[in-house]
Amino acid sequence: MKFVYADNAATTKMSEASKQALIQTIDNYGNPSSLHNMGVKAFYAIDEARNKIAKALGSAGNELYFTSGGSESDNWAIKGFAENMKKKGKNHIISSAFEHHGILHTLSALEKQGFEVTYLPVYQDGYVRIDDLKAAITDKTGLVTIMYANNEIGTIQPISEIGSVCREKGIVFHTDAVQAVGHVEIDVKKQNIDLLSLSAHKFHGPKGIGALYIRKGILLSNLLEGGAQERGKRAGTENTASVVAAAVALEEALTDLDEKNKRVAAMRDRLIDGLLKIERSRLNGSRSPRLAGNVSVCFEGVEGEALLLSLDLVGISASSGSACTSGSLDPSHVLLALGLPHEIAHGSLRLSLSEYNSEEDVDYILSVIPGIIERLRDMSPVWEDIKENESKETKDTKKDN
Amino acid sequence: MKFVYADNAATTKMSEASKQALIQTIDNYGNPSSLHNMGVKAFYAIDEARNKIAKALGSAGNELYFTSGGSESDNWAIKGFAENMKKKGKNHIISSAFEHHGILHTLSALEKQGFEVTYLPVYQDGYVRIDDLKAAITDKTGLVTIMYANNEIGTIQPISEIGSVCREKGIVFHTDAVQAVGHVEIDVKKQNIDLLSLSAHKFHGPKGIGALYIRKGILLSNLLEGGAQERGKRAGTENTASVVAAAVALEEALTDLDEKNKRVAAMRDRLIDGLLKIERSRLNGSRSPRLAGNVSVCFEGVEGEALLLSLDLVGISASSGSACTSGSLDPSHVLLALGLPHEIAHGSLRLSLSEYNSEEDVDYILSVIPGIIERLRDMSPVWEDIKENESKETKDTKKDN
Amino acid sequence: MAYSDLVMEHFKNPRNVGKIDDADGIGEVGNAKCGDIMKMYIKVKDDIITDVKFNTYGCASAIATSSIATEMIKGKPLDEALKLTNKAVVEALDGLPAVKVHCSVLAEQAIKAAIADYYKRKGIEKEVDTSCGEGHCCCNRQD
Amino acid sequence: MAYSDLVMEHFKNPRNVGKIDDADGIGEVGNAKCGDIMKMYIKVKDDIITDVKFNTYGCASAIATSSIATEMIKGKPLDEALKLTNKAVVEALDGLPAVKVHCSVLAEQAIKAAIADYYKRKGIEKEVDTSCGEGHCCCNRQD
Ligand SMILES: Cc1ncc(COP(=O)(O)O)c(C=O)c1O
Ligand SMILES: Cc1ncc(COP(=O)(O)O)c(C=O)c1O
């Protein structure tokens, strides 16, 4: 059976170069805090990786701190800066309605502590509006946190504009760039980003390693107290191998990025066009600007999990926004934030491509999806109702004529 | 040149089996939260690893939560339970004077928030006393956190006794067992341990992966908010490969543990005996109970870093408690807690062996250390003073006679 | 979260899918807002369920519980079918992930609703408990 | 933290280690509590440092800074030696980790203390600033 991995927004396959770097670095097992030669070697390996990643973001090595992934970076950025805000008498944070749970749940925790949070709407097209941002700012606002690109629908937010507004107003700007790093060009200095979260497993690096960019001069309290690692800001014996592998993966991801993105976007567009030919389907969020690999569609009368498991049975790994694992009966908060009704949001499918996908993958996906949807709709009482209403309407229209 | 790695308390070389498990699992790259086959495979791999590790600790799989390492586990246990204490009107925590910084710095952060912390003394032998513990308990005490074995001097604390006292008094007991797991037999149920931190890189597993055992019924607030991973208690895409490799490493470490420990302890004892033959040397902490691999000695008139770098030049990786990297001029807080004067504590050397070391390693270490110490003492004004005082005393004694 | 092999088997090859045009009773439960709707059709002869079919909109476990539930009541007397519990359905499938147990409740309710409908059509006065016992909010269709 | 190759070279093969039994000046700074003591011996002829030796108890960078500092003043006039700054020592070693910069201060102070001792023995009235300029607390021996 053909196998197509189209769940790259969930996680990616490690690149061969990154994997080899990991394996090799494992043998250089010294603790980077140890003073002997093995430790010093590890120390330098981390230093080099840090500088590489920092450079790729337009920042300096001493502004980059390694973490265990995107969630930790998000938690640290927000909780850490919130402590700072308290001291300055600020208590208002601006975010968006469709952030990742790493942000949203952290913000809820802060709300319980008395912080106030404004969640900007993202409208049907999936973008925050600069005017909404400006209108939300008060003299109590200390932090704006808006994701770079949405993980479910791939829409890329107006980060540079948000950065300008925040810098002008003296508000610190964090962006959860977990879906963006390695996929779009980022320059934290030019874009006036103060804090940025990234996670290596989203760009063909290892899982369990991420980083937080902290612009020089921004003070965060520590989330993980302890040893003097990461210049005293993040305790824990450094994961040298993963750090090195992350840097290799990022370097590789950014090589010929435009070219790769063009190729991936062409596949994405062919997928979108093909899927939208299916009756009662719709694209979630605007077509552009959108991550080169993101396809997010809803099919009426079909439930997302059943759809993705059907795809899995024919070798296609995909995802649905229907939050099946979360224990909630609600569909994804992202799709609801776009204003989709529950019953439509339940029918969502996310296909996320990477440069490892091929045109044949697209052909294959397009060849099997219509049949799967037909099968599921055939047994769906919801679809039956839709069809009945349709024919009633046709009759009504006929009557009206 | 011969190479001897004797810094296993800092970190260990990955076992071949653990490394192979890591490499193989990397190819099973699905996100464990994904519903498709690749995700499910990863989910089961984690489940199996979780059960293996839990079983090795005498706990159930649903009581074990993966983290990024010992520091995160320590921070989570203490900060997470502190939130719970607040709700119950408790504000007193008991710890020891020579905990790891992952504990001590977390406790300082809580002290700033109004918590009160009692640091039990550890005396010259390096153990907390049960009577001290009992005397420290008040009706405000909610948590006791005492490390299982000390990372610098290897003394193993009376964990079962501490567990009994705490259980009797209804106080939650956390132990930082980062140095103990994989090296001594642990049974959290029998020992009445409620919370336990571990880190895989201390038992030939990968770096950047650890766990927190949370006894069923103990409520901790989350440290990392976000996705529903780890049953909603610890967000972040799971590091499947490292989790699997950690379980493999632990299983291996515990196989024939007694036998291995006997062999390692014999090497340790030979090292201690050999080093104590050097003039003006002393063992830090009592000889027993002590981790099978730990040798911690002080040499008067010699500074620890110079000693360990000299050892490094002849191929021996060791460590000193002199906190060289921490930016502090003070020697290790552990050695000071034993009551050692600063000038002696500065001359400390830690050699930490594992089952990967050989008798030849011991021979080699013992063959080179005396010469190195002699060379350093020869250029040491402190040693000069010591010798001058000695000869004065001898003269004085002669006069007295 | 992961499904048992049996759940996947019933999802792949659901038994008794379809409609019965001349059904003696039809039950429909769940609502699209929550992502699950089950519609159960029964033919009854001499108080025996001679045929049963279902249509389901929902996740894999909703389809699998519908499928196995129809198998469990086909050829059974109504009284026995009314005794089918969601627990029995879960067990028959070798378990369900905790977050999916509500699907088994839906299956139980769909059967009860179909039988209640049958009694109603026949004018038989019989209490059928179609309330949603275990605190699940999504058992009643309310589009 | 990692040392430059030059620091390691001076640590491995320190220059001018030892004592001068008939020294014209001896300076000792640092204290064992802080982990570093430097003792500097000088021979002086016609205001020129003709020989210099040191003994140091301390970390690798303490030994390396002592070593290079002795090299930097050997054969130099006293006035010039007094102008040797800790910065110059750090630069000569291709840098020191931030937490080790205090060692270079010690080296500077040890030289000054030795020269001050020389002046004192000779009865020469000359101010030598042996205070610890940059906020380091461990420059004065106080066992
Ligand atoms: C006793 C003890 N606790 C905690 C830690 C921290 O573990 P990690 O470095 O995995 O965060 C260590 C080792 O570094 C340790 O020895
Ligand atoms: C936008 C976004 N933020 C944060 C995260 C969390 O990253 P991680 O799983 O590495 O903790 C993810 C992915 O899971 C994400 O897509």
mmCIF file of N, CA, C and O and ligand atoms in Angstrom, chain A residues 9-10 68-72 74 100 102-103 147 149-151 176-179 198-202 208-209, chain B residues 31 229 235-238, ligand 2:
data_model
loop_
_atom_site.group_PDB
_atom_site.id
_atom_site.type_symbol
_atom_site.label_atom_id
_atom_site.label_comp_id
_atom_site.label_asym_id
_atom_site.label_seq_id
_atom_site.Cartn_x
_atom_site.Cartn_y
_atom_site.Cartn_z
ATOM 1 N N ALA A 9 2.165 19.241 10.137
ATOM 2 C CA ALA A 9 1.929 20.289 11.130
ATOM 3 C C ALA A 9 1.890 19.690 12.529
ATOM 4 O O ALA A 9 2.149 20.384 13.515
ATOM 5 N N ALA A 10 1.592 18.388 12.626
ATOM 6 C CA ALA A 10 1.623 17.713 13.934
ATOM 7 C C ALA A 10 3.057 17.441 14.329
ATOM 8 O O ALA A 10 3.491 17.767 15.432
ATOM 9 N N SER A 68 12.627 22.594 26.198
ATOM 10 C CA SER A 68 12.213 21.248 25.795
ATOM 11 C C SER A 68 11.195 21.267 24.661
ATOM 12 O O SER A 68 10.689 20.225 24.275
ATOM 13 N N GLY A 69 10.870 22.416 24.123
ATOM 14 C CA GLY A 69 9.937 22.454 23.002
ATOM 15 C C GLY A 69 9.090 23.704 23.001
ATOM 16 O O GLY A 69 9.297 24.636 23.802
ATOM 17 N N GLY A 70 8.140 23.736 22.082
ATOM 18 C CA GLY A 70 7.298 24.900 21.902
ATOM 19 C C GLY A 70 6.460 25.225 23.133
ATOM 20 O O GLY A 70 6.317 26.399 23.504
ATOM 21 N N SER A 71 5.919 24.197 23.763
ATOM 22 C CA SER A 71 5.042 24.444 24.912
ATOM 23 C C SER A 71 5.820 25.096 26.041
ATOM 24 O O SER A 71 5.338 26.054 26.666
ATOM 25 N N GLU A 72 7.004 24.578 26.318
ATOM 26 C CA GLU A 72 7.793 25.185 27.390
ATOM 27 C C GLU A 72 8.147 26.622 27.036
ATOM 28 O O GLU A 72 8.063 27.520 27.886
ATOM 29 N N ASP A 74 6.510 28.695 25.171
ATOM 30 C CA ASP A 74 5.304 29.516 25.326
ATOM 31 C C ASP A 74 5.024 29.808 26.796
ATOM 32 O O ASP A 74 4.747 30.949 27.187
ATOM 33 N N HIS A 100 -2.493 28.501 19.962
ATOM 34 C CA HIS A 100 -2.289 27.125 20.412
ATOM 35 C C HIS A 100 -2.624 27.027 21.909
ATOM 36 O O HIS A 100 -2.523 28.010 22.629
ATOM 37 N N GLY A 102 -0.925 25.868 24.171
ATOM 38 C CA GLY A 102 0.241 26.244 24.969
ATOM 39 C C GLY A 102 0.158 27.701 25.408
ATOM 40 O O GLY A 102 0.659 28.080 26.466
ATOM 41 N N ILE A 103 -0.462 28.516 24.587
ATOM 42 C CA ILE A 103 -0.686 29.927 24.926
ATOM 43 C C ILE A 103 -2.005 30.082 25.692
ATOM 44 O O ILE A 103 -2.038 30.677 26.770
ATOM 45 N N MET A 147 0.313 34.371 17.491
ATOM 46 C CA MET A 147 1.083 33.326 16.810
ATOM 47 C C MET A 147 1.505 33.782 15.420
ATOM 48 O O MET A 147 0.831 34.578 14.779
ATOM 49 N N ALA A 149 2.027 31.714 12.675
ATOM 50 C CA ALA A 149 1.148 31.043 11.709
ATOM 51 C C ALA A 149 0.313 30.046 12.485
ATOM 52 O O ALA A 149 0.811 29.400 13.413
ATOM 53 N N ASN A 150 -0.950 29.937 12.101
ATOM 54 C CA ASN A 150 -1.832 29.051 12.847
ATOM 55 C C ASN A 150 -1.574 27.587 12.500
ATOM 56 O O ASN A 150 -1.374 27.232 11.336
ATOM 57 N N ASN A 151 -1.599 26.740 13.528
ATOM 58 C CA ASN A 151 -1.269 25.328 13.315
ATOM 59 C C ASN A 151 -2.352 24.549 12.593
ATOM 60 O O ASN A 151 -2.063 23.559 11.937
ATOM 61 N N ASP A 176 4.341 32.988 19.043
ATOM 62 C CA ASP A 176 4.495 31.544 18.993
ATOM 63 C C ASP A 176 4.731 31.198 17.521
ATOM 64 O O ASP A 176 3.804 31.137 16.725
ATOM 65 N N ALA A 177 6.013 31.009 17.188
ATOM 66 C CA ALA A 177 6.383 30.789 15.787
ATOM 67 C C ALA A 177 6.675 29.306 15.524
ATOM 68 O O ALA A 177 7.420 28.963 14.614
ATOM 69 N N VAL A 178 6.072 28.459 16.336
ATOM 70 C CA VAL A 178 6.351 27.020 16.231
ATOM 71 C C VAL A 178 6.027 26.483 14.838
ATOM 72 O O VAL A 178 6.746 25.641 14.308
ATOM 73 N N GLN A 179 4.963 26.999 14.225
ATOM 74 C CA GLN A 179 4.599 26.524 12.896
ATOM 75 C C GLN A 179 5.343 27.279 11.792
ATOM 76 O O GLN A 179 5.294 26.878 10.635
ATOM 77 N N LEU A 198 10.015 28.499 19.391
ATOM 78 C CA LEU A 198 10.154 27.563 18.274
ATOM 79 C C LEU A 198 10.324 26.150 18.799
ATOM 80 O O LEU A 198 10.664 25.939 19.972
ATOM 81 N N SER A 199 10.082 25.188 17.935
ATOM 82 C CA SER A 199 10.166 23.776 18.305
ATOM 83 C C SER A 199 10.720 22.996 17.120
ATOM 84 O O SER A 199 10.201 23.093 16.004
ATOM 85 N N ALA A 200 11.781 22.226 17.377
ATOM 86 C CA ALA A 200 12.536 21.628 16.266
ATOM 87 C C ALA A 200 11.783 20.549 15.500
ATOM 88 O O ALA A 200 12.027 20.347 14.314
ATOM 89 N N HIS A 201 10.852 19.876 16.157
ATOM 90 C CA HIS A 201 10.210 18.746 15.464
ATOM 91 C C HIS A 201 9.228 19.192 14.391
ATOM 92 O O HIS A 201 8.668 18.362 13.694
ATOM 93 N N LYS A 202 9.045 20.494 14.271
ATOM 94 C CA LYS A 202 8.173 20.982 13.206
ATOM 95 C C LYS A 202 8.966 21.293 11.936
ATOM 96 O O LYS A 202 8.380 21.659 10.926
ATOM 97 N N GLY A 208 11.182 17.228 21.411
ATOM 98 C CA GLY A 208 11.666 17.486 22.769
ATOM 99 C C GLY A 208 12.765 18.531 22.844
ATOM 100 O O GLY A 208 13.487 18.603 23.830
ATOM 101 N N ILE A 209 12.890 19.329 21.804
ATOM 102 C CA ILE A 209 13.864 20.420 21.880
ATOM 103 C C ILE A 209 13.281 21.656 21.191
ATOM 104 O O ILE A 209 12.698 21.558 20.115
ATOM 105 N N ASN B 31 3.250 11.731 15.697
ATOM 106 C CA ASN B 31 2.918 12.422 16.943
ATOM 107 C C ASN B 31 1.975 11.528 17.751
ATOM 108 O O ASN B 31 0.920 11.152 17.260
ATOM 109 N N GLN B 229 -1.287 16.330 26.411
ATOM 110 C CA GLN B 229 -0.317 15.261 26.625
ATOM 111 C C GLN B 229 -0.177 14.928 28.112
ATOM 112 O O GLN B 229 -0.490 15.744 28.967
ATOM 113 N N ALA B 235 2.200 19.565 29.103
ATOM 114 C CA ALA B 235 2.036 19.818 27.678
ATOM 115 C C ALA B 235 3.351 19.655 26.927
ATOM 116 O O ALA B 235 4.429 19.748 27.512
ATOM 117 N N GLY B 236 3.240 19.428 25.641
ATOM 118 C CA GLY B 236 4.407 19.306 24.773
ATOM 119 C C GLY B 236 4.383 17.992 24.020
ATOM 120 O O GLY B 236 4.171 16.943 24.627
ATOM 121 N N THR B 237 4.616 18.064 22.717
ATOM 122 C CA THR B 237 4.673 16.848 21.908
ATOM 123 C C THR B 237 5.670 15.889 22.531
ATOM 124 O O THR B 237 6.809 16.260 22.814
ATOM 125 N N GLU B 238 5.241 14.677 22.758
ATOM 126 C CA GLU B 238 6.080 13.716 23.462
ATOM 127 C C GLU B 238 7.317 13.376 22.646
ATOM 128 O O GLU B 238 7.263 13.219 21.436
HETATM 129 C C1 LIG E 2 1.498 26.787 17.144
HETATM 130 C C2 LIG E 2 2.066 25.795 18.107
HETATM 131 N N1 LIG E 2 2.506 26.213 19.304
HETATM 132 C C3 LIG E 2 3.044 25.368 20.195
HETATM 133 C C4 LIG E 2 3.154 24.031 19.925
HETATM 134 C C5 LIG E 2 3.749 23.143 20.977
HETATM 135 O O1 LIG E 2 5.009 22.675 20.618
HETATM 136 P P1 LIG E 2 5.629 21.392 21.320
HETATM 137 O O2 LIG E 2 4.708 20.271 21.012
HETATM 138 O O3 LIG E 2 6.969 21.240 20.746
HETATM 139 O O4 LIG E 2 5.639 21.662 22.786
HETATM 140 C C6 LIG E 2 2.702 23.545 18.683
HETATM 141 C C7 LIG E 2 2.756 22.126 18.290
HETATM 142 O O5 LIG E 2 2.482 21.193 18.991
HETATM 143 C C8 LIG E 2 2.146 24.450 17.761
HETATM 144 O O6 LIG E 2 1.705 24.041 16.559
#
